[in-house]
C-alpha cells in the first residue's frame, strides 16, 4: 500500500512529538519532508528520524510535488497562512490548534477549507483521541449520566515550565491564556454536550507570576459560562501546578458524574515511603497525551486513505476560538460576554 507522504513544518516542543510519531507509529505514512527555521532541528530530523528532504522555508517545502499532506506545528500566528498555502497546493492538512489568532482571519481560512471539500483538514484537538476521554464520551453518549447539567475543566501547566513561559511572553504573544490553553477544554465541552456557548464571564490574576502583567499575559484565569442547552461550564487555566501537568475534567449529569484525571497520575505505581503514600504524576503534555497524539495522527492518515470526513473540523476550531476570545474579552471589559 502506498504511504501518504507528509511534509511537516515546525519541530519544536510539539513538532518533535508529531514527527517522531509519524516515523515510528503511523504505518501508512512517511515523514517525507520537514521545514524549520532552526538548523539543529533539521539536523535532528535528518540524523535521528532519517528525513531526506529538509527545508529552511515552508514555501520551498510545498514546492516539492511528491507531497500528499502537511502537518503544521509552527507557532500559532503562522497557522492561517500555512493552511491556506497548503490547500492551494492541493494538499491534505493537519494543523495544530488554533487555526489562527484573529476571528476574521480564521473565518477566511474556514471558507478556504470548505472550498476544498476533497482535502482532509484535521485540527489538533488530541484529547478527543485520548482513551480516557473516549471512554467517558461513550458512557455519556449511551446515556449513563442522564442529561448533562454541568462541567468543570482544569488545565494547569507544571510550575517547572513557568520561567520558560515568562521568557517566551517577553518576546511573543501566546494569544492569551484562554486561546492558548482553555481551547482544548472548550472543545471538550462542545464535544460532550453537543451544545454551543451562550455567555461567558472570566476573571484572571498574576499572583503567582507578577512579571506576566507587563507582558499582558495571565498566570491564572477562570471562567463561568452557560451553554445554549442550559449546561453550566466552569474553566480554570493556569501555568503553576506544583505537582505536575494537571488536566482534569468533570461531567455532572442527572444520573451520575464522571471525573477524568482528577489526579494527574503518571501510571499505576503508588510509592509507600517516609513521605507517606505517593502517586507519581505526569510532568508534561507529551507524556499525558502520548497515545492521543499517536491516535490523532493515525486517524488523519486513515481519513485521507479512506476518503472520509474529518471528525475534528475547521468549524470546531472556529467555534472554540470564538469562545476563547470572548473569555479574553470578558477579562478586559469585566463584563459578561454573550456569544
Ligand atoms: P515551539 O516554539 O517549541 O516550536 C515552533 C517550531 O516552529 C520551531 O521548530 C521553529 O523552528 C518553527 N518555526 C517558527 N517559525 C517558522 C517559520 N516561519 N517557518 C518554519 N518553521 C518555523 O512551539 P510549540 O510549543 O511546539 O507549539 C507549536 C504549535 O503547537 C502552537 O501553535 C501551539 O499552540 C501548538 N501546541 C499544541 C499543543 C496541544 O496540546 N495540542 C501543545 C503544545 C503546542
Tab-separated table of C-alpha atoms and ligand atoms in Angstrom:
chain	number	residue	atom	x	y	z
A	1	UNK	CA	0.000	0.000	0.000
A	2	UNK	CA	1.442	3.432	-0.885
A	3	UNK	CA	2.255	5.580	2.066
A	4	UNK	CA	0.938	9.107	2.493
A	5	UNK	CA	3.913	11.449	2.074
A	6	UNK	CA	3.834	14.074	4.796
A	7	UNK	CA	5.745	17.356	4.959
A	8	UNK	CA	5.852	18.860	8.432
A	9	UNK	CA	6.551	22.452	9.418
A	10	UNK	CA	7.773	23.167	12.958
A	11	UNK	CA	9.946	20.832	15.002
A	12	UNK	CA	9.716	22.471	18.408
A	13	UNK	CA	8.196	21.129	21.642
A	14	UNK	CA	5.213	19.557	19.931
A	15	UNK	CA	6.601	19.254	16.398
A	16	UNK	CA	9.198	16.735	17.579
A	17	UNK	CA	6.431	14.609	19.111
A	18	UNK	CA	4.427	14.547	15.864
A	19	UNK	CA	7.493	13.926	13.700
A	20	UNK	CA	8.706	11.048	15.812
A	21	UNK	CA	5.191	9.560	15.975
A	22	UNK	CA	4.812	9.684	12.181
A	23	UNK	CA	8.126	7.868	11.766
A	24	UNK	CA	7.600	5.274	14.494
A	25	UNK	CA	3.873	4.795	14.960
A	26	UNK	CA	1.979	5.677	11.766
A	27	UNK	CA	2.315	2.741	9.406
A	28	UNK	CA	0.555	4.231	6.405
A	29	UNK	CA	2.562	7.467	6.311
A	30	UNK	CA	6.086	8.586	5.646
A	31	UNK	CA	7.691	11.757	7.019
A	32	UNK	CA	8.907	12.776	3.591
A	33	UNK	CA	9.982	16.362	4.300
A	34	UNK	CA	10.343	18.865	7.134
A	35	UNK	CA	10.697	22.644	7.372
A	36	UNK	CA	12.065	24.622	10.294
A	37	UNK	CA	13.971	27.857	10.785
A	38	UNK	CA	16.262	26.202	13.350
A	39	UNK	CA	19.264	24.386	11.887
A	40	UNK	CA	19.623	21.940	14.838
A	41	UNK	CA	16.012	20.846	14.405
A	42	UNK	CA	16.657	20.000	10.759
A	43	UNK	CA	19.752	18.037	11.791
A	44	UNK	CA	17.628	16.134	14.311
A	45	UNK	CA	15.086	15.308	11.594
A	46	UNK	CA	17.732	14.199	9.166
A	47	UNK	CA	20.038	12.319	11.551
A	48	UNK	CA	17.637	10.905	14.141
A	49	UNK	CA	14.489	10.443	12.088
A	50	UNK	CA	16.093	9.836	8.694
A	51	UNK	CA	14.083	12.539	6.893
A	52	UNK	CA	15.553	13.060	3.420
A	53	UNK	CA	14.111	16.441	2.418
A	54	UNK	CA	14.852	19.246	4.887
A	55	UNK	CA	13.964	22.880	4.195
A	56	UNK	CA	14.529	26.192	5.933
A	57	UNK	CA	11.464	27.593	4.137
A	58	UNK	CA	7.901	26.239	4.292
A	59	UNK	CA	7.121	27.579	0.787
A	60	UNK	CA	10.116	25.721	-0.629
A	61	UNK	CA	8.903	22.516	1.039
A	62	UNK	CA	5.463	22.957	-0.540
A	63	UNK	CA	7.112	23.171	-3.976
A	64	UNK	CA	8.061	19.503	-3.579
A	65	UNK	CA	5.421	17.875	-5.796
A	66	UNK	CA	5.753	14.476	-4.140
A	67	UNK	CA	3.890	15.607	-1.001
A	68	UNK	CA	0.338	14.417	-0.213
A	69	UNK	CA	-0.213	16.180	3.099
A	70	UNK	CA	1.232	18.646	5.585
A	71	UNK	CA	1.407	18.668	9.368
A	72	UNK	CA	1.594	22.204	10.762
A	73	UNK	CA	3.281	22.528	14.165
A	74	UNK	CA	4.687	26.032	13.807
A	75	UNK	CA	3.832	28.913	16.187
A	76	UNK	CA	0.115	29.751	16.207
A	77	UNK	CA	0.496	33.042	14.301
A	78	UNK	CA	1.636	31.142	11.181
A	79	UNK	CA	-1.154	28.550	11.007
A	80	UNK	CA	-3.707	30.540	8.978
A	81	UNK	CA	-1.351	31.390	6.149
A	82	UNK	CA	0.322	27.967	6.121
A	83	UNK	CA	-3.045	26.134	5.968
A	84	UNK	CA	-4.078	28.357	3.044
A	85	UNK	CA	-0.814	27.796	1.161
A	86	UNK	CA	-1.044	24.008	1.597
A	87	UNK	CA	-4.656	23.836	0.382
A	88	UNK	CA	-3.764	25.931	-2.649
A	89	UNK	CA	-1.115	23.321	-3.450
A	90	UNK	CA	-3.786	20.604	-3.280
A	91	UNK	CA	-2.549	19.036	-0.034
A	92	UNK	CA	-4.394	17.484	2.922
A	93	UNK	CA	-3.784	19.425	6.138
A	94	UNK	CA	-3.345	18.521	9.784
A	95	UNK	CA	-2.880	21.736	11.768
A	96	UNK	CA	-2.130	22.263	15.395
A	97	UNK	CA	-4.635	24.424	17.221
A	98	UNK	CA	-5.563	27.236	16.877
A	99	UNK	CA	-6.380	27.867	13.198
A	100	UNK	CA	-5.358	31.481	13.776
A	101	UNK	CA	-5.286	34.241	16.328
A	102	UNK	CA	-7.896	36.612	14.866
A	103	UNK	CA	-11.501	35.705	14.120
A	104	UNK	CA	-11.806	37.426	10.749
A	105	UNK	CA	-8.696	35.670	9.565
A	106	UNK	CA	-9.921	32.291	10.887
A	107	UNK	CA	-13.265	32.714	9.104
A	108	UNK	CA	-11.411	33.280	5.824
A	109	UNK	CA	-9.369	30.120	6.407
A	110	UNK	CA	-12.522	28.136	7.246
A	111	UNK	CA	-14.060	29.304	3.944
A	112	UNK	CA	-10.891	28.224	2.158
A	113	UNK	CA	-11.078	24.793	3.829
A	114	UNK	CA	-14.725	24.452	2.791
A	115	UNK	CA	-13.713	25.349	-0.782
A	116	UNK	CA	-11.567	22.171	-0.752
A	117	UNK	CA	-14.075	19.506	0.354
A	118	UNK	CA	-11.974	16.663	-1.049
A	119	UNK	CA	-8.966	17.593	1.033
A	120	UNK	CA	-8.928	16.343	4.618
A	121	UNK	CA	-8.499	19.077	7.217
A	122	UNK	CA	-7.998	17.946	10.815
A	123	UNK	CA	-7.325	20.220	13.782
A	124	UNK	CA	-5.095	19.123	16.679
A	125	UNK	CA	-7.715	18.620	19.395
A	126	UNK	CA	-5.928	15.466	20.506
A	127	UNK	CA	-7.883	14.975	23.722
A	128	UNK	CA	-10.705	13.584	21.584
A	129	UNK	CA	-8.332	10.677	20.824
A	130	UNK	CA	-7.281	10.001	24.434
A	131	UNK	CA	-8.582	6.666	25.655
A	132	UNK	CA	-10.000	8.049	28.931
A	133	UNK	CA	-11.906	10.819	27.139
A	134	UNK	CA	-13.145	8.313	24.534
A	135	UNK	CA	-14.336	6.005	27.313
A	136	UNK	CA	-16.169	8.883	29.011
A	137	UNK	CA	-17.700	10.047	25.714
A	138	UNK	CA	-19.009	6.594	25.047
A	139	UNK	CA	-20.597	6.458	28.517
A	140	UNK	CA	-22.173	9.903	28.053
A	141	UNK	CA	-23.494	9.015	24.589
A	142	UNK	CA	-25.022	5.793	25.964
A	143	UNK	CA	-26.899	7.969	28.475
A	144	UNK	CA	-25.161	6.645	31.582
A	145	UNK	CA	-25.046	10.135	33.124
A	146	UNK	CA	-28.566	11.054	32.057
A	147	UNK	CA	-28.653	14.692	30.931
A	148	UNK	CA	-25.524	16.784	31.480
A	149	UNK	CA	-26.088	19.648	33.912
A	150	UNK	CA	-22.561	20.958	34.492
A	151	UNK	CA	-18.910	20.524	33.507
A	152	UNK	CA	-15.728	21.578	35.272
A	153	UNK	CA	-12.432	21.774	33.374
A	154	UNK	CA	-8.954	22.369	34.784
A	155	UNK	CA	-5.904	22.851	32.583
A	156	UNK	CA	-2.837	23.813	34.590
A	157	UNK	CA	0.702	23.614	33.233
A	158	UNK	CA	3.514	22.496	35.536
A	159	UNK	CA	5.433	25.124	37.546
A	160	UNK	CA	8.617	23.737	36.011
A	161	UNK	CA	7.684	25.488	32.734
A	162	UNK	CA	6.671	28.843	34.255
A	163	UNK	CA	10.067	30.608	33.942
A	164	UNK	CA	10.356	29.496	30.330
A	165	UNK	CA	6.855	30.804	29.633
A	166	UNK	CA	7.740	34.171	31.218
A	167	UNK	CA	10.778	34.432	28.909
A	168	UNK	CA	8.602	33.448	25.922
A	169	UNK	CA	5.934	36.012	26.871
A	170	UNK	CA	8.503	38.833	26.962
A	171	UNK	CA	9.093	38.448	23.206
A	172	UNK	CA	5.995	36.730	21.755
A	173	UNK	CA	2.224	36.604	22.103
A	174	UNK	CA	0.603	33.307	23.092
A	175	UNK	CA	-2.833	34.624	22.103
A	176	UNK	CA	-3.785	34.768	25.790
A	177	UNK	CA	-4.367	32.102	28.432
A	178	UNK	CA	-7.792	31.034	27.168
A	179	UNK	CA	-6.808	30.787	23.498
A	180	UNK	CA	-3.531	29.081	24.350
A	181	UNK	CA	-4.785	26.628	26.973
A	182	UNK	CA	-8.548	26.561	27.600
A	183	UNK	CA	-9.279	25.985	23.930
A	184	UNK	CA	-8.914	22.210	24.483
A	185	UNK	CA	-11.404	22.373	27.374
A	186	UNK	CA	-13.821	24.491	25.334
A	187	UNK	CA	-13.673	21.871	22.593
A	188	UNK	CA	-14.342	19.091	25.114
A	189	UNK	CA	-17.399	20.888	26.483
A	190	UNK	CA	-18.795	21.313	22.940
A	191	UNK	CA	-17.949	17.660	22.154
A	192	UNK	CA	-19.540	16.190	25.287
A	193	UNK	CA	-22.658	18.361	25.343
A	194	UNK	CA	-23.235	18.856	21.607
A	195	UNK	CA	-24.276	22.381	22.578
A	196	UNK	CA	-22.830	25.838	21.859
A	197	UNK	CA	-21.792	28.559	24.303
A	198	UNK	CA	-24.209	31.369	25.134
A	199	UNK	CA	-22.476	33.565	27.748
A	200	UNK	CA	-19.057	33.719	29.434
A	201	UNK	CA	-17.666	35.662	32.396
A	202	UNK	CA	-13.955	35.480	33.232
A	203	UNK	CA	-11.504	36.583	35.880
A	204	UNK	CA	-7.724	36.372	35.988
A	205	UNK	CA	-4.704	37.188	38.122
A	206	UNK	CA	-0.915	37.059	38.269
A	207	UNK	CA	-0.449	36.404	41.974
A	208	UNK	CA	1.911	33.505	41.164
A	209	UNK	CA	3.832	35.379	38.439
A	210	UNK	CA	3.575	39.193	38.706
A	211	UNK	CA	6.089	39.578	35.814
A	212	UNK	CA	3.385	38.407	33.392
A	213	UNK	CA	1.307	41.555	33.923
A	214	UNK	CA	3.805	43.662	31.938
A	215	UNK	CA	3.592	41.081	29.110
A	216	UNK	CA	-0.216	41.307	29.040
A	217	UNK	CA	-0.475	37.629	29.971
A	218	UNK	CA	-2.183	35.794	32.825
A	219	UNK	CA	-0.884	33.010	35.022
A	220	UNK	CA	-4.350	32.018	36.316
A	221	UNK	CA	-7.699	32.548	34.636
A	222	UNK	CA	-11.179	31.259	35.366
A	223	UNK	CA	-14.452	31.445	33.512
A	224	UNK	CA	-18.063	30.637	34.296
A	225	UNK	CA	-20.235	30.049	31.264
A	226	UNK	CA	-23.698	28.975	30.172
A	227	UNK	CA	-24.441	26.845	27.117
A	228	UNK	CA	-27.485	27.088	24.865
A	229	UNK	CA	-28.911	23.877	26.380
A	230	UNK	CA	-28.537	25.317	29.899
A	231	UNK	CA	-25.381	23.398	30.883
A	232	UNK	CA	-23.086	25.339	33.218
A	233	UNK	CA	-19.351	25.071	32.427
A	234	UNK	CA	-16.547	26.243	34.705
A	235	UNK	CA	-12.965	26.566	33.450
A	236	UNK	CA	-9.714	27.095	35.258
A	237	UNK	CA	-6.474	27.570	33.351
A	238	UNK	CA	-3.082	28.174	34.900
A	239	UNK	CA	0.652	27.852	34.495
A	240	UNK	CA	1.737	26.952	38.026
A	241	UNK	CA	0.778	23.405	39.087
A	242	UNK	CA	3.483	22.402	41.587
A	243	UNK	CA	2.649	18.701	41.316
A	244	UNK	CA	2.900	18.311	37.505
A	245	UNK	CA	0.702	18.678	34.423
A	246	UNK	CA	-2.878	18.864	35.651
A	247	UNK	CA	-5.666	18.303	33.153
A	248	UNK	CA	-8.934	17.357	34.817
A	249	UNK	CA	-12.469	17.230	33.514
A	250	UNK	CA	-15.681	16.622	35.438
A	251	UNK	CA	-19.013	15.926	33.798
A	252	UNK	CA	-22.059	16.042	36.043
A	253	UNK	CA	-25.335	14.594	34.860
A	254	UNK	CA	-28.803	13.892	36.202
A	255	UNK	CA	-27.911	10.209	36.727
A	256	UNK	CA	-24.256	10.366	37.752
A	257	UNK	CA	-20.912	12.023	37.240
A	258	UNK	CA	-17.548	11.275	35.690
A	259	UNK	CA	-14.125	12.630	36.556
A	260	UNK	CA	-11.218	12.241	34.167
A	261	UNK	CA	-7.717	12.842	35.521
A	262	UNK	CA	-8.742	14.079	38.971
A	263	UNK	CA	-5.158	13.326	39.945
A	264	UNK	CA	-2.725	13.531	37.003
A	265	UNK	CA	-1.354	10.051	37.589
A	266	UNK	CA	1.733	9.049	35.652
A	267	UNK	CA	0.976	5.318	35.772
A	268	UNK	CA	-0.361	2.669	38.148
A	269	UNK	CA	2.525	2.990	40.641
A	270	UNK	CA	1.942	4.001	44.258
A	271	UNK	CA	5.062	4.683	46.319
A	272	UNK	CA	4.948	3.980	50.058
A	273	UNK	CA	7.874	5.586	51.919
A	274	UNK	CA	8.797	8.087	54.650
A	275	UNK	CA	6.763	10.781	52.854
A	276	UNK	CA	3.613	8.698	53.095
A	277	UNK	CA	1.717	7.241	50.152
A	278	UNK	CA	2.714	8.967	46.928
A	279	UNK	CA	1.291	8.678	43.385
A	280	UNK	CA	3.812	9.905	40.776
A	281	UNK	CA	2.301	12.500	38.401
A	282	UNK	CA	2.593	13.422	34.717
A	283	UNK	CA	5.215	16.082	34.070
A	284	UNK	CA	4.076	17.482	30.733
A	285	UNK	CA	1.610	17.194	27.859
A	286	UNK	CA	3.675	14.833	25.637
A	287	UNK	CA	3.642	12.319	28.483
A	288	UNK	CA	-0.025	12.669	29.489
A	289	UNK	CA	-1.319	12.622	25.907
A	290	UNK	CA	1.295	10.329	24.375
A	291	UNK	CA	-1.191	7.866	22.899
A	292	UNK	CA	-3.703	10.581	21.977
A	293	UNK	CA	-1.069	12.224	19.741
A	294	UNK	CA	-0.353	8.882	18.077
A	295	UNK	CA	-4.058	8.104	17.633
A	296	UNK	CA	-4.898	11.502	16.144
A	297	UNK	CA	-2.123	11.192	13.535
A	298	UNK	CA	-3.189	7.672	12.592
A	299	UNK	CA	-6.741	8.956	12.250
A	300	UNK	CA	-5.606	11.807	9.980
A	301	UNK	CA	-3.800	9.366	7.699
A	302	UNK	CA	-6.614	6.794	7.640
A	303	UNK	CA	-9.142	9.562	6.894
A	304	UNK	CA	-7.077	10.506	3.832
A	305	UNK	CA	-6.705	6.865	2.791
A	306	UNK	CA	-10.400	6.089	3.213
A	307	UNK	CA	-11.528	9.394	1.655
A	308	UNK	CA	-13.553	10.053	4.832
A	309	UNK	CA	-14.672	13.245	6.529
A	310	UNK	CA	-12.542	14.512	9.402
A	311	UNK	CA	-14.052	14.207	12.875
A	312	UNK	CA	-12.321	17.377	14.153
A	313	UNK	CA	-13.297	20.069	11.701
A	314	UNK	CA	-12.449	23.643	10.828
A	315	UNK	CA	-15.818	24.638	12.349
A	316	UNK	CA	-14.757	23.071	15.674
A	317	UNK	CA	-11.666	25.275	15.511
A	318	UNK	CA	-13.655	28.415	14.717
A	319	UNK	CA	-16.321	27.859	17.394
A	320	UNK	CA	-13.753	27.127	20.118
A	321	UNK	CA	-11.715	30.168	19.163
A	322	UNK	CA	-14.800	32.395	19.275
A	323	UNK	CA	-15.427	31.234	22.844
A	324	UNK	CA	-11.767	31.647	23.904
A	325	UNK	CA	-11.691	35.183	22.501
A	326	UNK	CA	-14.964	36.014	24.281
A	327	UNK	CA	-13.410	34.741	27.547
A	328	UNK	CA	-10.430	37.051	26.977
A	329	UNK	CA	-12.752	39.986	26.157
A	330	UNK	CA	-14.583	39.367	29.402
A	331	UNK	CA	-11.310	39.790	31.324
A	332	UNK	CA	-10.608	43.051	29.530
A	333	UNK	CA	-14.115	44.524	29.844
A	334	UNK	CA	-15.017	42.922	33.204
A	335	UNK	CA	-18.411	42.112	31.655
A	336	UNK	CA	-20.472	39.044	30.839
A	337	UNK	CA	-19.997	38.436	27.112
A	338	UNK	CA	-22.827	36.995	25.025
A	339	UNK	CA	-21.728	34.988	22.023
B	1	LIG	P1	7.865	25.847	19.559
B	1	LIG	O1	8.175	27.311	19.643
B	1	LIG	O2	8.510	24.913	20.507
B	1	LIG	O3	8.202	25.347	18.084
B	1	LIG	C1	7.886	26.098	16.927
B	1	LIG	C2	8.589	25.496	15.722
B	1	LIG	O4	8.234	26.236	14.553
B	1	LIG	C3	10.106	25.510	15.782
B	1	LIG	O5	10.539	24.296	15.201
B	1	LIG	C4	10.501	26.647	14.869
B	1	LIG	O6	11.751	26.413	14.274
B	1	LIG	C5	9.411	26.553	13.814
B	1	LIG	N1	9.170	27.801	13.109
B	1	LIG	C6	8.983	29.034	13.625
B	1	LIG	N2	8.754	29.908	12.639
B	1	LIG	C7	8.789	29.221	11.471
B	1	LIG	C8	8.621	29.570	10.103
B	1	LIG	N3	8.380	30.815	9.731
B	1	LIG	N4	8.753	28.599	9.177
B	1	LIG	C9	9.022	27.335	9.543
B	1	LIG	N5	9.175	26.945	10.838
B	1	LIG	C10	9.064	27.869	11.773
B	1	LIG	O7	6.280	25.750	19.626
B	1	LIG	P2	5.372	24.543	20.220
B	1	LIG	O8	5.229	24.687	21.670
B	1	LIG	O9	5.858	23.248	19.643
B	1	LIG	O10	3.953	24.928	19.594
B	1	LIG	C11	3.693	24.811	18.217
B	1	LIG	C12	2.191	24.855	17.991
B	1	LIG	O11	1.610	23.723	18.598
B	1	LIG	C13	1.492	26.078	18.577
B	1	LIG	O12	0.547	26.526	17.667
B	1	LIG	C14	0.804	25.563	19.820
B	1	LIG	O13	-0.424	26.239	20.060
B	1	LIG	C15	0.559	24.123	19.467
B	1	LIG	N6	0.586	23.246	20.643
B	1	LIG	C16	-0.440	22.374	20.803
B	1	LIG	C17	-0.460	21.518	21.889
B	1	LIG	C18	-1.558	20.545	22.047
B	1	LIG	O14	-1.803	20.158	23.177
B	1	LIG	N7	-2.232	20.132	21.001
B	1	LIG	C19	0.608	21.544	22.900
B	1	LIG	C20	1.675	22.469	22.582
B	1	LIG	C21	1.647	23.284	21.495
